Amino acid sequence: MILENFPALVIAVPLLAAFAVNLLGRLSRAWIAPLVLGSLAFSTIASVMLLTRVLREGTVRYVVGGWRAPFGIELVVDPLSGLMLVVVAAVALVACVSVVKNVEQELPGKDHLFFTLLLILIAGLLGLVVTGDAFNLYVLLEITSITTYGLIAMGPDRAPLSSFNYIIMGTIGACFYLLGVGYLYILTGSLNMADIALILPGLEGQVAVATAFAFLLVGFWVKMAFFPLHSWLPNAYSHAPNSVAVVVAPLMTKVTVYLMLRIILTVFSVDYAFYQHAAVQSTIVWVAAGAIVCASFLALAQRDLKRMLTYIIVAEVGYMVGGAWLANSAGMTGAVLHIVNDALMTLCMFLAVLAIVCRIGDTRFENLTGIFRRMPITMAAFTLGAFSMIGVPPTCGFFSKWYLILGGVEAGQWGFVIALVVSSLVNAVLFFRIIEIGYFRLEEQDHAAVHGNGVAEAPLMILSPLVLTALALLVVGFGSGLIVNDVIRLALPAGF
């Protein structure tokens, strides 16, 4: 019986754990780690079991509260949402293992509040992945946003102001999305995504349908920081506490890109989104190409590792949006695969940042001199993550970029292909600059550290997840064919 309720329990367990952490965590810190890690371990295992069931039996639908769709809220787990459930739950679990101890030092006395918000955020992200109701998606989108605002504002110095800027942009994005849902409700009289998809084909000629689609897209683009709507992200992520960034950075933008794909594939249809508005489709690909190049060069101008990574995230959003809007199977496959890969790559990078800050206290380039000798395991994992970001085989980043390039060539979008190549070259410059500073530069004061007791890695609770994630970049790379053929291909519409 419990197996039948997994679509709801995968969300409910972290949500209930958040309530328990807020109550019991006030009494003793000893309660926090078991509740947080136990609930996320359950969600991860349940997500893997759900994905296995979906691949074996087909789409799983779960009715919430006994009110059947289209009148009630329905949870839908298909190959795409099942894959995203595993990604969100697994990344959240690994990230939380690394921050359980770090939060005590970074946010003393606030760890129970931190994990209460964090578990609500993760429950919201899991809910976003499986909800089949357009308005419920809005509610969950706001739950994840509000908790993220609070988590970022916990940081020192400029973090509250950065969080406020995020609130302004996030609210604008939410308003656009809600307006789109309002138009759809007026047109169809339904909020259930599957029901809307059945009604829309008879209304596609109406301007209101195009208006609704445009509002939804703009709302998602603001939320995912699609260039040039990205201005909130670099400050929000770089000023946030490191314990926040290591969870939020790998997940928030990727889940929002998934939501865009979900709306295109299951509500409006590929034909309407890509082929009936060919000029719009081509324009979006060109904007994505510009986003990739501009964000990559903005990253090149940074002198702080953490801030540099935030601009790389903006460039990666351009990868995924552009790949999806290439309107062919290779591009869409590359976009979905890159969601998975980028979540892992970003997690690896921010875990490395967490480890560096834990030992050095700063991520400015001038303070990274000789760091390869002081933190060899950390920087080996960082280098593997950097190779994946660049797209060096056999890391996972190579395979998703390969599909994106194939999609660009097939679509004749040479500007997008060139942007991918330029971005990879810029990434190579970015990361080899870090390697040059950290490995080849050795100032006088570092010689004593190197030849004495200078090796000082981060605590095992941070180092272990980092090494595990770095190895996962290779495992997922070698398993890319399995993921594409057995999961992603099933998620794409027939004939696409």
CSV table of C-alpha atoms in Angstrom, one decimal:
chain,number,residue,atom,x,y,z
A,1,MET,CA,0.0,0.0,0.0
A,2,ILE,CA,2.8,2.4,0.8
A,3,LEU,CA,4.3,1.9,-2.7
A,4,GLU,CA,1.1,3.3,-4.2
A,5,ASN,CA,1.4,6.5,-2.1
A,6,PHE,CA,5.1,7.2,-3.0
A,7,PRO,CA,4.2,10.1,-5.4
A,8,ALA,CA,2.7,12.0,-2.4
A,9,LEU,CA,5.1,10.6,0.3
A,10,VAL,CA,8.2,11.7,-1.7
A,11,ILE,CA,7.0,15.3,-1.1
A,12,ALA,CA,5.2,14.9,2.3
A,13,VAL,CA,8.1,13.3,4.2
A,14,PRO,CA,10.5,16.2,3.8
A,15,LEU,CA,7.7,18.6,4.5
A,16,LEU,CA,6.8,16.8,7.8
A,17,ALA,CA,10.5,16.6,8.6
A,18,ALA,CA,10.7,20.4,8.3
A,19,PHE,CA,7.9,20.8,10.9
A,20,ALA,CA,9.8,18.3,13.2
A,21,VAL,CA,13.1,20.1,12.7
A,22,ASN,CA,11.6,23.4,13.7
A,23,LEU,CA,10.2,22.0,16.9
A,24,LEU,CA,12.8,19.4,18.0
A,25,GLY,CA,15.8,21.3,16.6
A,26,ARG,CA,15.1,24.1,19.1
A,27,LEU,CA,15.5,21.7,21.9
A,28,SER,CA,18.6,19.9,20.7
A,29,ARG,CA,20.8,20.0,17.5
A,30,ALA,CA,21.1,16.3,17.8
A,31,TRP,CA,17.7,15.9,16.2
A,32,ILE,CA,18.5,17.9,13.1
A,33,ALA,CA,20.9,15.7,11.1
A,34,PRO,CA,18.8,12.4,11.5
A,35,LEU,CA,15.6,14.2,10.5
A,36,VAL,CA,17.1,16.0,7.5
A,37,LEU,CA,19.2,13.2,6.1
A,38,GLY,CA,16.6,10.5,6.9
A,39,SER,CA,13.8,12.3,5.2
A,40,LEU,CA,15.9,13.1,2.1
A,41,ALA,CA,17.2,9.5,2.0
A,42,PHE,CA,13.6,8.3,2.0
A,43,SER,CA,12.7,10.7,-0.9
A,44,THR,CA,15.7,9.6,-2.9
A,45,ILE,CA,15.0,5.9,-2.5
A,46,ALA,CA,11.3,6.5,-3.2
A,47,SER,CA,12.2,8.5,-6.3
A,48,VAL,CA,14.4,5.8,-7.7
A,49,MET,CA,11.6,3.2,-7.1
A,50,LEU,CA,9.1,5.5,-8.8
A,51,LEU,CA,11.3,5.9,-11.8
A,52,THR,CA,11.9,2.2,-12.0
A,53,ARG,CA,8.1,1.6,-11.8
A,54,VAL,CA,7.4,4.2,-14.5
A,55,LEU,CA,9.9,2.7,-16.9
A,56,ARG,CA,8.4,-0.7,-16.3
A,57,GLU,CA,4.7,0.1,-16.2
A,58,GLY,CA,4.2,3.5,-17.7
A,59,THR,CA,3.0,6.9,-16.3
A,60,VAL,CA,1.9,6.8,-12.7
A,61,ARG,CA,-1.0,9.2,-11.7
A,62,TYR,CA,-1.9,9.9,-8.1
A,63,VAL,CA,-5.1,11.7,-7.0
A,64,VAL,CA,-4.7,14.0,-4.0
A,65,GLY,CA,-7.6,14.1,-1.5
A,66,GLY,CA,-9.9,11.8,-3.5
A,67,TRP,CA,-10.9,14.6,-5.9
A,68,ARG,CA,-10.3,13.2,-9.4
A,69,ALA,CA,-8.9,15.3,-12.2
A,70,PRO,CA,-9.7,17.7,-13.7
A,71,PHE,CA,-11.5,18.9,-10.5
A,72,GLY,CA,-8.8,17.9,-8.0
A,73,ILE,CA,-5.0,18.1,-7.9
A,74,GLU,CA,-3.2,15.2,-9.7
A,75,LEU,CA,0.4,14.2,-9.3
A,76,VAL,CA,1.9,12.8,-12.5
A,77,VAL,CA,5.1,10.7,-12.7
A,78,ASP,CA,6.3,10.0,-16.2
A,79,PRO,CA,9.8,9.2,-17.5
A,80,LEU,CA,10.8,12.9,-17.5
A,81,SER,CA,9.4,13.8,-14.1
A,82,GLY,CA,10.6,10.5,-12.7
A,83,LEU,CA,14.2,11.4,-13.8
A,84,MET,CA,13.9,14.9,-12.3
A,85,LEU,CA,12.6,13.5,-9.0
A,86,VAL,CA,15.7,11.3,-8.7
A,87,VAL,CA,18.0,14.3,-9.6
A,88,VAL,CA,16.4,16.7,-7.2
A,89,ALA,CA,16.2,14.2,-4.3
A,90,ALA,CA,19.7,12.9,-4.8
A,91,VAL,CA,21.4,16.3,-5.3
A,92,ALA,CA,19.5,17.6,-2.2
A,93,LEU,CA,20.6,14.6,-0.1
A,94,VAL,CA,24.3,14.9,-1.1
A,95,ALA,CA,24.3,18.7,-0.6
A,96,CYS,CA,22.7,18.4,2.8
A,97,VAL,CA,25.2,15.9,4.0
A,98,SER,CA,27.9,18.5,3.3
A,99,VAL,CA,26.2,21.4,5.1
A,100,VAL,CA,24.9,19.7,8.2
A,101,LYS,CA,28.0,20.5,10.2
A,102,ASN,CA,29.0,23.6,8.3
A,103,VAL,CA,25.8,25.4,9.2
A,104,GLU,CA,26.7,25.3,12.8
A,105,GLN,CA,29.8,27.5,12.1
A,106,GLU,CA,28.3,29.6,9.3
A,107,LEU,CA,24.9,30.4,10.9
A,108,PRO,CA,25.4,29.7,14.7
A,109,GLY,CA,22.1,29.4,16.5
A,110,LYS,CA,20.1,29.4,13.3
A,111,ASP,CA,20.6,25.8,12.1
A,112,HIS,CA,17.1,24.6,13.0
A,113,LEU,CA,15.6,27.6,11.1
A,114,PHE,CA,18.0,27.0,8.1
A,115,PHE,CA,17.0,23.4,7.8
A,116,THR,CA,13.3,24.1,8.3
A,117,LEU,CA,13.4,26.4,5.3
A,118,LEU,CA,15.6,24.1,3.3
A,119,LEU,CA,13.4,21.1,3.7
A,120,ILE,CA,10.3,23.2,2.7
A,121,LEU,CA,12.3,24.3,-0.4
A,122,ILE,CA,13.2,20.7,-1.3
A,123,ALA,CA,9.6,19.6,-0.8
A,124,GLY,CA,8.4,22.4,-3.0
A,125,LEU,CA,10.9,21.5,-5.8
A,126,LEU,CA,9.8,17.8,-5.6
A,127,GLY,CA,6.2,19.0,-5.8
A,128,LEU,CA,7.0,21.2,-8.9
A,129,VAL,CA,8.4,18.2,-10.7
A,130,VAL,CA,5.3,16.0,-10.3
A,131,THR,CA,2.3,18.3,-10.1
A,132,GLY,CA,-0.3,18.0,-12.9
A,133,ASP,CA,-2.2,21.2,-12.0
A,134,ALA,CA,-1.2,24.6,-13.4
A,135,PHE,CA,-2.3,26.6,-10.4
A,136,ASN,CA,-0.8,24.2,-7.9
A,137,LEU,CA,2.5,24.7,-9.9
A,138,TYR,CA,2.2,28.4,-9.2
A,139,VAL,CA,1.7,27.8,-5.5
A,140,LEU,CA,4.7,25.5,-5.3
A,141,LEU,CA,6.8,27.9,-7.4
A,142,GLU,CA,6.1,30.6,-4.8
A,143,ILE,CA,6.8,28.3,-1.9
A,144,THR,CA,10.2,27.5,-3.3
A,145,SER,CA,10.9,31.2,-4.1
A,146,ILE,CA,9.9,32.5,-0.6
A,147,THR,CA,12.0,29.9,1.2
A,148,THR,CA,14.9,30.7,-1.1
A,149,TYR,CA,14.5,34.5,-0.3
A,150,GLY,CA,14.7,33.7,3.4
A,151,LEU,CA,17.7,31.4,3.1
A,152,ILE,CA,19.7,33.9,1.0
A,153,ALA,CA,18.8,36.7,3.4
A,154,MET,CA,20.5,34.8,6.2
A,155,GLY,CA,23.8,35.7,4.8
A,156,PRO,CA,26.0,38.6,6.0
A,157,ASP,CA,26.7,42.0,4.6
A,158,ARG,CA,25.0,42.4,1.2
A,159,ALA,CA,22.9,39.2,1.3
A,160,PRO,CA,19.7,40.8,2.5
A,161,LEU,CA,19.8,43.4,-0.3
A,162,SER,CA,20.5,40.7,-2.9
A,163,SER,CA,17.6,38.7,-1.5
A,164,PHE,CA,15.4,41.8,-1.8
A,165,ASN,CA,16.4,42.2,-5.5
A,166,TYR,CA,15.6,38.6,-6.0
A,167,ILE,CA,12.2,39.1,-4.4
A,168,ILE,CA,11.4,41.9,-6.9
A,169,MET,CA,12.4,39.9,-9.9
A,170,GLY,CA,10.9,36.7,-8.6
A,171,THR,CA,7.6,38.4,-8.0
A,172,ILE,CA,7.6,39.8,-11.5
A,173,GLY,CA,8.2,36.3,-12.9
A,174,ALA,CA,5.5,34.9,-10.8
A,175,CYS,CA,3.0,37.5,-12.0
A,176,PHE,CA,3.8,36.7,-15.6
A,177,TYR,CA,3.2,33.0,-15.0
A,178,LEU,CA,0.0,33.6,-13.0
A,179,LEU,CA,-1.4,35.8,-15.8
A,180,GLY,CA,-0.6,33.0,-18.3
A,181,VAL,CA,-2.5,30.5,-16.1
A,182,GLY,CA,-5.4,33.0,-15.8
A,183,TYR,CA,-5.7,33.3,-19.6
A,184,LEU,CA,-5.7,29.5,-19.9
A,185,TYR,CA,-8.4,29.1,-17.3
A,186,ILE,CA,-10.6,31.7,-19.0
A,187,LEU,CA,-10.1,29.9,-22.3
A,188,THR,CA,-10.5,26.3,-21.1
A,189,GLY,CA,-12.3,26.4,-17.8
A,190,SER,CA,-9.7,24.0,-16.4
A,191,LEU,CA,-6.4,24.1,-14.4
A,192,ASN,CA,-5.5,20.5,-14.9
A,193,MET,CA,-2.6,20.3,-17.4
A,194,ALA,CA,-3.8,17.2,-19.2
A,195,ASP,CA,-7.3,18.6,-19.5
A,196,ILE,CA,-6.0,21.9,-20.8
A,197,ALA,CA,-3.9,20.0,-23.4
A,198,LEU,CA,-7.1,18.3,-24.7
A,199,ILE,CA,-9.0,21.5,-25.0
A,200,LEU,CA,-6.3,23.8,-26.5
A,201,PRO,CA,-6.1,22.3,-30.0
A,202,GLY,CA,-9.6,23.7,-30.8
A,203,LEU,CA,-8.5,27.2,-29.7
A,204,GLU,CA,-5.0,27.5,-31.1
A,205,GLY,CA,-5.9,30.2,-33.6
A,206,GLN,CA,-6.9,32.6,-30.9
A,207,VAL,CA,-4.5,35.5,-29.9
A,208,ALA,CA,-5.3,34.8,-26.2
A,209,VAL,CA,-3.6,31.3,-26.5
A,210,ALA,CA,-0.4,32.9,-27.8
A,211,THR,CA,-0.7,35.6,-25.1
A,212,ALA,CA,-1.0,32.9,-22.4
A,213,PHE,CA,2.0,31.0,-23.8
A,214,ALA,CA,4.1,34.1,-23.9
A,215,PHE,CA,3.2,35.1,-20.3
A,216,LEU,CA,4.1,31.6,-19.1
A,217,LEU,CA,7.5,31.6,-21.0
A,218,VAL,CA,8.5,35.0,-19.7
A,219,GLY,CA,7.6,34.0,-16.1
A,220,PHE,CA,9.8,30.9,-16.4
A,221,TRP,CA,12.6,32.9,-18.0
A,222,VAL,CA,12.7,35.4,-15.2
A,223,LYS,CA,12.7,32.6,-12.6
A,224,MET,CA,15.5,30.6,-14.4
A,225,ALA,CA,17.6,33.8,-15.0
A,226,PHE,CA,17.6,33.5,-18.7
A,227,PHE,CA,19.8,36.3,-20.1
A,228,PRO,CA,19.1,39.2,-20.2
A,229,LEU,CA,16.6,38.5,-17.3
A,230,HIS,CA,19.5,37.2,-15.2
A,231,SER,CA,20.5,40.3,-13.1
A,232,TRP,CA,19.2,38.9,-9.8
A,233,LEU,CA,21.1,35.6,-9.9
A,234,PRO,CA,24.9,36.5,-9.6
A,235,ASN,CA,24.4,38.7,-6.5
A,236,ALA,CA,21.8,36.4,-4.9
A,237,TYR,CA,24.0,33.3,-5.2
A,238,SER,CA,27.4,34.8,-4.6
A,239,HIS,CA,26.2,36.7,-1.4
A,240,ALA,CA,24.2,33.8,-0.1
A,241,PRO,CA,25.7,31.7,2.7
A,242,ASN,CA,27.8,28.9,1.2
A,243,SER,CA,25.5,26.3,2.8
A,244,VAL,CA,22.6,27.8,0.9
A,245,ALA,CA,24.4,28.2,-2.4
A,246,VAL,CA,25.5,24.5,-2.4
A,247,VAL,CA,21.8,23.4,-2.4
A,248,VAL,CA,20.1,26.2,-4.4
A,249,ALA,CA,22.6,26.7,-7.2
A,250,PRO,CA,22.4,23.1,-8.6
A,251,LEU,CA,18.6,22.9,-8.4
A,252,MET,CA,16.6,26.1,-8.8
A,253,THR,CA,17.4,27.0,-12.4
A,254,LYS,CA,17.4,23.4,-13.6
A,255,VAL,CA,13.9,22.7,-12.2
A,256,THR,CA,12.6,25.9,-13.8
A,257,VAL,CA,14.0,24.8,-17.2
A,258,TYR,CA,12.2,21.5,-16.7
A,259,LEU,CA,9.0,23.4,-16.0
A,260,MET,CA,9.3,25.2,-19.3
A,261,LEU,CA,9.8,21.8,-21.1
A,262,ARG,CA,6.8,20.4,-19.2
A,263,ILE,CA,4.5,23.2,-20.4
A,264,ILE,CA,5.7,22.9,-24.0
A,265,LEU,CA,5.5,19.1,-24.1
A,266,THR,CA,2.4,18.3,-22.2
A,267,VAL,CA,0.2,21.5,-22.3
A,268,PHE,CA,0.8,23.3,-25.6
A,269,SER,CA,2.4,20.6,-27.8
A,270,VAL,CA,5.6,20.6,-29.8
A,271,ASP,CA,3.7,21.6,-33.0
A,272,TYR,CA,2.2,24.7,-31.4
A,273,ALA,CA,5.4,25.8,-29.6
A,274,PHE,CA,7.9,25.3,-32.3
A,275,TYR,CA,6.4,24.9,-35.7
A,276,GLN,CA,3.4,27.3,-35.7
A,277,HIS,CA,5.6,30.1,-34.6
A,278,ALA,CA,8.8,29.4,-36.5
A,279,ALA,CA,10.1,33.0,-36.3
A,280,VAL,CA,9.7,33.0,-32.5
A,281,GLN,CA,11.4,29.6,-32.2
A,282,SER,CA,14.4,30.8,-34.3
A,283,THR,CA,14.6,34.1,-32.3
A,284,ILE,CA,14.7,32.3,-29.0
A,285,VAL,CA,17.6,30.1,-30.2
A,286,TRP,CA,19.5,33.2,-31.2
A,287,VAL,CA,18.8,34.9,-27.9
A,288,ALA,CA,20.0,31.7,-26.1
A,289,ALA,CA,23.2,31.8,-28.2
A,290,GLY,CA,23.7,35.5,-27.2
A,291,ALA,CA,23.1,34.5,-23.6
A,292,ILE,CA,25.7,31.8,-23.7
A,293,VAL,CA,28.4,34.1,-25.1
A,294,CYS,CA,27.6,37.1,-23.0
A,295,ALA,CA,27.4,35.2,-19.7
A,296,SER,CA,30.6,33.3,-20.5
A,297,PHE,CA,32.5,36.6,-21.1
A,298,LEU,CA,31.0,38.1,-18.0
A,299,ALA,CA,32.3,35.1,-16.1
A,300,LEU,CA,35.7,35.8,-17.6
A,301,ALA,CA,35.7,39.3,-16.0
A,302,GLN,CA,35.3,38.0,-12.5
A,303,ARG,CA,38.1,37.7,-9.9
A,304,ASP,CA,36.2,35.6,-7.4
A,305,LEU,CA,35.6,31.9,-7.9
A,306,LYS,CA,32.1,31.8,-6.4
A,307,ARG,CA,30.9,34.8,-8.4
A,308,MET,CA,32.5,33.4,-11.6
A,309,LEU,CA,30.4,30.2,-11.1
A,310,THR,CA,27.2,32.2,-10.9
A,311,TYR,CA,27.8,33.6,-14.4
A,312,ILE,CA,28.6,30.1,-15.7
A,313,ILE,CA,25.1,29.1,-14.4
A,314,VAL,CA,23.5,31.8,-16.5
A,315,ALA,CA,25.4,30.5,-19.5
A,316,GLU,CA,24.3,27.0,-18.8
A,317,VAL,CA,20.7,28.1,-18.7
A,318,GLY,CA,21.3,29.4,-22.3
A,319,TYR,CA,22.5,25.9,-23.2
A,320,MET,CA,19.3,24.3,-22.0
A,321,VAL,CA,16.8,26.8,-23.3
A,322,GLY,CA,18.5,27.0,-26.7
A,323,GLY,CA,18.8,23.2,-27.0
A,324,ALA,CA,15.1,22.8,-26.3
A,325,TRP,CA,14.1,25.4,-28.8
A,326,LEU,CA,16.1,23.9,-31.6
A,327,ALA,CA,12.9,22.0,-32.2
A,328,ASN,CA,14.5,18.6,-33.0
A,329,SER,CA,15.1,15.4,-31.1
A,330,ALA,CA,18.9,15.8,-30.7
A,331,GLY,CA,18.5,19.3,-29.3
A,332,MET,CA,15.7,18.3,-26.8
A,333,THR,CA,17.7,15.3,-25.8
A,334,GLY,CA,20.7,17.4,-25.1
A,335,ALA,CA,18.6,19.9,-23.1
A,336,VAL,CA,17.1,17.3,-20.9
A,337,LEU,CA,20.5,15.5,-20.4
A,338,HIS,CA,22.2,18.8,-19.7
A,339,ILE,CA,19.6,19.4,-16.9
A,340,VAL,CA,20.8,16.3,-15.2
A,341,ASN,CA,24.5,16.9,-16.0
A,342,ASP,CA,24.5,20.6,-15.0
A,343,ALA,CA,22.9,19.8,-11.7
A,344,LEU,CA,25.8,17.4,-10.9
A,345,MET,CA,28.4,19.7,-12.3
A,346,THR,CA,27.2,22.8,-10.4
A,347,LEU,CA,26.9,20.7,-7.2
A,348,CYS,CA,30.5,19.6,-7.6
A,349,MET,CA,31.7,23.2,-8.1
A,350,PHE,CA,29.9,24.6,-5.2
A,351,LEU,CA,30.9,21.7,-2.9
A,352,ALA,CA,34.5,22.6,-3.9
A,353,VAL,CA,33.8,26.2,-3.0
A,354,LEU,CA,32.4,25.1,0.4
A,355,ALA,CA,35.5,23.1,1.1
A,356,ILE,CA,37.8,26.0,0.1
A,357,VAL,CA,35.9,28.5,2.2
A,358,CYS,CA,36.0,26.0,5.1
A,359,ARG,CA,39.8,26.0,5.1
A,360,ILE,CA,40.9,29.3,3.5
A,361,GLY,CA,37.9,31.5,4.3
A,362,ASP,CA,37.8,33.2,0.9
A,363,THR,CA,37.4,32.4,-2.9
A,364,ARG,CA,39.1,35.4,-4.4
A,365,PHE,CA,41.7,34.4,-7.0
A,366,GLU,CA,44.6,36.0,-5.2
A,367,ASN,CA,44.0,33.8,-2.1
A,368,LEU,CA,44.0,30.6,-4.1
A,369,THR,CA,47.7,30.6,-4.7
A,370,GLY,CA,49.2,27.1,-4.0
A,371,ILE,CA,45.8,25.6,-3.1
A,372,PHE,CA,46.4,22.5,-5.1
A,373,ARG,CA,49.2,21.6,-2.7
A,374,ARG,CA,47.2,22.5,0.4
A,375,MET,CA,44.0,20.8,-0.7
A,376,PRO,CA,45.0,18.1,-3.3
A,377,ILE,CA,41.8,15.9,-3.0
A,378,THR,CA,39.5,18.9,-3.1
A,379,MET,CA,41.2,20.4,-6.1
A,380,ALA,CA,41.4,17.1,-7.9
A,381,ALA,CA,37.6,16.8,-7.6
A,382,PHE,CA,37.3,20.5,-8.7
A,383,THR,CA,39.4,19.8,-11.8
A,384,LEU,CA,37.2,16.9,-12.7
A,385,GLY,CA,34.2,19.2,-12.4
A,386,ALA,CA,36.0,21.8,-14.5
A,387,PHE,CA,36.7,19.3,-17.2
A,388,SER,CA,33.0,18.4,-17.3
A,389,MET,CA,32.0,22.1,-17.5
A,390,ILE,CA,34.4,22.5,-20.4
A,391,GLY,CA,33.1,19.3,-22.1
A,392,VAL,CA,36.1,17.0,-21.9
A,393,PRO,CA,35.2,13.3,-22.5
A,394,PRO,CA,34.4,11.0,-20.8
A,395,THR,CA,32.8,13.4,-18.3
A,396,CYS,CA,29.0,13.8,-18.5
A,397,GLY,CA,29.3,17.4,-19.7
A,398,PHE,CA,30.8,16.3,-23.0
A,399,PHE,CA,27.8,14.1,-23.9
A,400,SER,CA,25.1,16.7,-23.4
A,401,LYS,CA,27.1,19.3,-25.3
A,402,TRP,CA,27.6,16.7,-28.1
A,403,TYR,CA,23.8,16.3,-28.4
A,404,LEU,CA,23.3,20.1,-28.3
A,405,ILE,CA,25.8,20.6,-31.1
A,406,LEU,CA,24.2,17.8,-33.2
A,407,GLY,CA,20.9,19.5,-32.7
A,408,GLY,CA,22.2,22.8,-33.7
A,409,VAL,CA,23.8,21.4,-36.9
A,410,GLU,CA,20.6,19.5,-37.7
A,411,ALA,CA,18.5,22.7,-37.3
A,412,GLY,CA,21.0,24.8,-39.2
A,413,GLN,CA,21.4,27.1,-36.2
A,414,TRP,CA,25.1,27.8,-36.7
A,415,GLY,CA,25.0,30.7,-34.4
A,416,PHE,CA,24.0,28.4,-31.5
A,417,VAL,CA,26.7,25.9,-32.5
A,418,ILE,CA,29.4,28.6,-32.5
A,419,ALA,CA,28.2,29.9,-29.2
A,420,LEU,CA,28.6,26.4,-27.6
A,421,VAL,CA,32.1,26.1,-29.0
A,422,VAL,CA,33.0,29.7,-27.8
A,423,SER,CA,31.6,29.0,-24.4
A,424,SER,CA,33.6,25.8,-24.0
A,425,LEU,CA,36.8,27.6,-25.0
A,426,VAL,CA,36.0,30.4,-22.5
A,427,ASN,CA,35.3,27.8,-19.8
A,428,ALA,CA,38.7,26.2,-20.6
A,429,VAL,CA,40.3,29.7,-20.1
A,430,LEU,CA,38.3,30.2,-16.9
A,431,PHE,CA,39.2,27.0,-15.2
A,432,PHE,CA,42.8,26.7,-16.4
A,433,ARG,CA,43.3,30.1,-15.0
A,434,ILE,CA,42.3,28.7,-11.6
A,435,ILE,CA,44.6,25.7,-12.1
A,436,GLU,CA,47.5,28.0,-13.0
A,437,ILE,CA,46.9,30.1,-9.9
A,438,GLY,CA,46.4,27.2,-7.6
A,439,TYR,CA,49.0,24.8,-8.9
A,440,PHE,CA,51.8,26.6,-10.7
A,441,ARG,CA,52.0,29.8,-8.6
A,442,LEU,CA,53.6,29.3,-5.3
A,443,GLU,CA,54.4,32.4,-3.2
A,444,GLU,CA,57.2,32.4,-0.6
A,445,GLN,CA,54.7,32.1,2.3
A,446,ASP,CA,53.3,29.0,0.8
A,447,HIS,CA,56.6,27.1,0.7
A,448,ALA,CA,56.6,26.5,4.4
A,449,ALA,CA,53.0,25.2,4.2
A,450,VAL,CA,53.8,22.8,1.3
A,451,HIS,CA,57.0,21.4,2.9
A,452,GLY,CA,55.6,21.4,6.4
A,453,ASN,CA,52.2,20.2,7.6
A,454,GLY,CA,50.5,22.2,4.9
A,455,VAL,CA,47.9,19.7,3.6
A,456,ALA,CA,44.7,20.6,5.2
A,457,GLU,CA,41.6,19.2,3.6
A,458,ALA,CA,38.0,20.1,4.5
A,459,PRO,CA,36.2,17.9,7.1
A,460,LEU,CA,35.1,14.5,5.9
A,461,MET,CA,31.4,15.5,5.9
A,462,ILE,CA,32.3,18.0,3.1
A,463,LEU,CA,35.1,16.1,1.3
A,464,SER,CA,33.2,12.8,1.0
A,465,PRO,CA,30.1,14.3,-0.9
A,466,LEU,CA,32.6,16.3,-3.1
A,467,VAL,CA,34.5,13.2,-4.1
A,468,LEU,CA,31.3,11.2,-4.6
A,469,THR,CA,29.9,13.9,-6.9
A,470,ALA,CA,33.1,14.2,-8.9
A,471,LEU,CA,33.0,10.4,-9.5
A,472,ALA,CA,29.3,10.7,-10.4
A,473,LEU,CA,30.4,13.0,-13.3
A,474,LEU,CA,32.3,10.0,-14.8
A,475,VAL,CA,29.6,7.4,-14.0
A,476,VAL,CA,26.9,9.5,-15.6
A,477,GLY,CA,29.1,10.2,-18.5
A,478,PHE,CA,29.7,6.5,-19.1
A,479,GLY,CA,26.0,5.9,-18.6
A,480,SER,CA,24.7,8.7,-20.8
A,481,GLY,CA,23.6,6.2,-23.5
A,482,LEU,CA,21.5,4.3,-21.0
A,483,ILE,CA,19.9,7.5,-19.7
A,484,VAL,CA,19.2,8.8,-23.2
A,485,ASN,CA,17.8,5.5,-24.6
A,486,ASP,CA,15.9,4.2,-21.6
A,487,VAL,CA,14.6,7.4,-20.1
A,488,ILE,CA,14.9,10.5,-22.2
A,489,ARG,CA,13.7,9.0,-25.4
A,490,LEU,CA,10.6,7.7,-23.7
A,491,ALA,CA,9.9,11.2,-22.4
A,492,LEU,CA,9.9,12.9,-25.8
A,493,PRO,CA,6.7,13.0,-27.9
A,494,ALA,CA,6.3,10.2,-30.5
A,495,GLY,CA,7.9,11.1,-33.8
A,496,PHE,CA,9.8,14.1,-32.3
